[in-house]
Amino acid sequence: MLTRRAFISSAVIGSSNALLTAKWAFGKSKPFERSLPIPPLIDARSVANKIGLIAAEGRHKFFPNQPTATSGYSGAILGPTLRFHKGDEIAVTVENKLERHTTVHWHGLLIPSISDGGPHNPIAPGTSWRTTLKIDQPESTAWFHPHPHGDTARQVYSGLAGMVLLDDGSSERLGLPRTYGVDDIPLLLQERQFNSNGSLRYDDGPQTTMLGARGDTVIVNGAIAPVARVPVGLVRLRLLNGSNARNYDLSFSDTRAFHVIASDGGYLPSPVRRTRLIISPGERFEVLVDFSDARSVILETGADQFIPMMGMMSGDVSGAAQIIKFEPDPTKVSKVHSIPAKLSTMSDIGRVDGLRRRQFVLNDHMMGMMGMRFRNRGLAINGSPYDINRIDTTVSLGSSEIWEVESGMMAHPFHIHGVQFRILSIDGRRPPMHLQGYKDTVLVLGSAEILVPFTQRATREHPFMYHCHILEHEDAGMMGQYVAT
Ligand code: C2O
Ligand code: CU
Ligand code: CU
C-alpha cells in the first residue's frame, strides 16, 4: 500500500500531464462573451430587516438556446446577495417550493444552532421556515446553502447557494471598495458537467462519492466564461468557492500580484500580497486587484492538485482552466486607488497550553469506497459515519479548545458550524499569513491544529455540525455533531 505522501505526489505528477493538455482548451472552446451576472443585492435595512427566500426549481440559460433545469432562491439559479448589518436582527422566512426536504444553512454566521439551518431544521415541501438572525460579528463574507440530511450535494449542485455580506461599517472606515457589483464584486466559483442537451450532469456512482462531484466547466455566478467590466483602479473581489469538491489554484494570466484582505471570518491584520491563492470548497477570500494599468487580464486556475487518482478522471475534469476575464473600462468611476496598510486589530493567539485538545481523524478508506464494502463507503470521522441521532462531541459554551484534524488519503476542507477559529499549525508549521485570520473552513492534507472559541449555544435537539465540505463526503458520512452548553 502506498503511503499518503507517495500517493499524493503520484497524483500530482499525474496531474501535470493533464495540465499541459487542458490548460488552454477551456479558453479556446468557450470565448469570454457573456457579461458577468451580478446577483441582485438585498440590503436588509432597505426591507426593514425582513428577508423572504423561495427555494424553487427554474430554468437557467448557461447556453444561448438551451435552457437548463436548475434550482435557485427567488430566481432560477443561486440567490440574491444579502447584506446584513451588525447589531440588527433579521427575520428570515424560507418557503420550500422544491419537491424534496431542504434547509437553509448560514455558513460563517455566529448564531445559535436553533437558527443555523443544519439537518435539524428541515423544511418539508410546500412549507416555510421562519427564523431570526442576530448579527453580532465582524464584517465579512459568508454564504447560505442547503444542508438537508443526505441531500446537500445534489441541491447545491442544482444551483442553490447565495452570498451574505456582513457589514459593520469597516469598508467605509478603511476606504475599501464597496460599491456592490462595480468595484466590490461577488465571484461565486463552481464547477459543473453538462450533457449534450444542456442539462446538468450528475453521476451518482462510487467515483462521485469518493472524489466529489467534479466538472470540466467552471461557472462564475452561474455563467460560463464571463467578462467583468471593471473600473480602472482598485477592485475588490469576494471569492467564494461554492463547488461541491474542487479546489481552485487561482492566479492571473499576467502573473500580477494581488492583496488578500479578508478570509472567512473577516479582515486580516494587514493586506497579504500573493500571486497565487488556493481556495477550497466552503472557503471565502476577499482580494484587492489593481486594474489601473487598464489592461485586460484573465483569472485562471491550475489543476486541482489535491485529487488522488487523477488517472481515474476523464478529460478536463478539475483541470486547469481560464475562469473569468476582466476588462478595465475607463467610463466606470474608480473610487479607490490605495490599499490601506492596516485592516484590523486581531489579538495574538496567546497561551494555548492547558486548553482541552480533541482529535478528529477524517476517514476516507479509498479501497473501501471503490469496493463499496464499507458502510457509507468508508467516509466517516473517528471511525463513525454521521448519525443524526448521535451527539459526538460536547463542549462547554464560552470555552476555547484545540482541535487536531487529520486527513486520510486525500485533502478535505474541514468546516465547523457556529464558530470562527484560528489555524495554529498546518503539518506542524505555522500557516502562511493569509491563513492566519479567522476561518470556519480549513483544507487539511496531513494535519492541522486549530484554536476554536465556542460562543454560540447548541442544544441536543439542534446540535451544530462539523464536516468535510466536499459535499458528497458530508452526505456520505464525513460529518459529526456537537453540543455547546
Ligand atoms: Cu457550508 Cu455545514 O456547511
Ligand atoms: Cu456551515
Ligand atoms: Cu472530504
mmCIF file of N, CA and C and ligand atoms in Angstrom, residues 362 364 379 410-413 468-470 473-474 478, ligand 3:
data_model
loop_
_atom_site.group_PDB
_atom_site.id
_atom_site.type_symbol
_atom_site.label_atom_id
_atom_site.label_comp_id
_atom_site.label_asym_id
_atom_site.label_seq_id
_atom_site.Cartn_x
_atom_site.Cartn_y
_atom_site.Cartn_z
ATOM 1 N N LEU A 362 -10.250 12.203 9.777
ATOM 2 C CA LEU A 362 -11.191 12.154 8.660
ATOM 3 C C LEU A 362 -10.919 10.876 7.875
ATOM 4 N N ASP A 364 -11.154 8.240 5.022
ATOM 5 C CA ASP A 364 -11.540 8.111 3.605
ATOM 6 C C ASP A 364 -10.899 6.853 3.046
ATOM 7 N N LEU A 379 -16.526 6.643 4.441
ATOM 8 C CA LEU A 379 -16.399 8.056 4.800
ATOM 9 C C LEU A 379 -16.969 8.282 6.191
ATOM 10 N N MET A 410 -6.759 11.730 1.046
ATOM 11 C CA MET A 410 -6.892 12.935 0.226
ATOM 12 C C MET A 410 -7.161 14.150 1.092
ATOM 13 N N ALA A 411 -7.099 15.315 0.479
ATOM 14 C CA ALA A 411 -7.305 16.557 1.226
ATOM 15 C C ALA A 411 -8.796 16.775 1.460
ATOM 16 N N HIS A 412 -9.128 17.250 2.658
ATOM 17 C CA HIS A 412 -10.527 17.525 2.990
ATOM 18 C C HIS A 412 -10.662 18.931 3.576
ATOM 19 N N PRO A 413 -11.579 19.749 3.046
ATOM 20 C CA PRO A 413 -11.846 21.050 3.657
ATOM 21 C C PRO A 413 -12.746 20.860 4.882
ATOM 22 N N CYS A 468 -16.558 17.561 6.478
ATOM 23 C CA CYS A 468 -15.806 17.863 5.272
ATOM 24 C C CYS A 468 -16.732 18.613 4.330
ATOM 25 N N HIS A 469 -16.240 19.700 3.705
ATOM 26 C CA HIS A 469 -17.091 20.480 2.800
ATOM 27 C C HIS A 469 -17.045 19.976 1.359
ATOM 28 N N ILE A 470 -16.409 18.824 1.120
ATOM 29 C CA ILE A 470 -16.693 18.115 -0.139
ATOM 30 C C ILE A 470 -18.084 17.535 0.103
ATOM 31 N N HIS A 473 -18.815 13.921 0.447
ATOM 32 C CA HIS A 473 -18.245 13.317 1.661
ATOM 33 C C HIS A 473 -19.145 13.594 2.856
ATOM 34 N N GLU A 474 -19.615 14.825 2.931
ATOM 35 C CA GLU A 474 -20.540 15.201 4.007
ATOM 36 C C GLU A 474 -21.787 14.303 3.972
ATOM 37 N N MET A 478 -19.004 11.862 6.360
ATOM 38 C CA MET A 478 -17.857 12.528 6.971
ATOM 39 C C MET A 478 -18.330 13.788 7.708
HETATM 40 CU CU CU B 3 -13.714 15.117 2.328
#
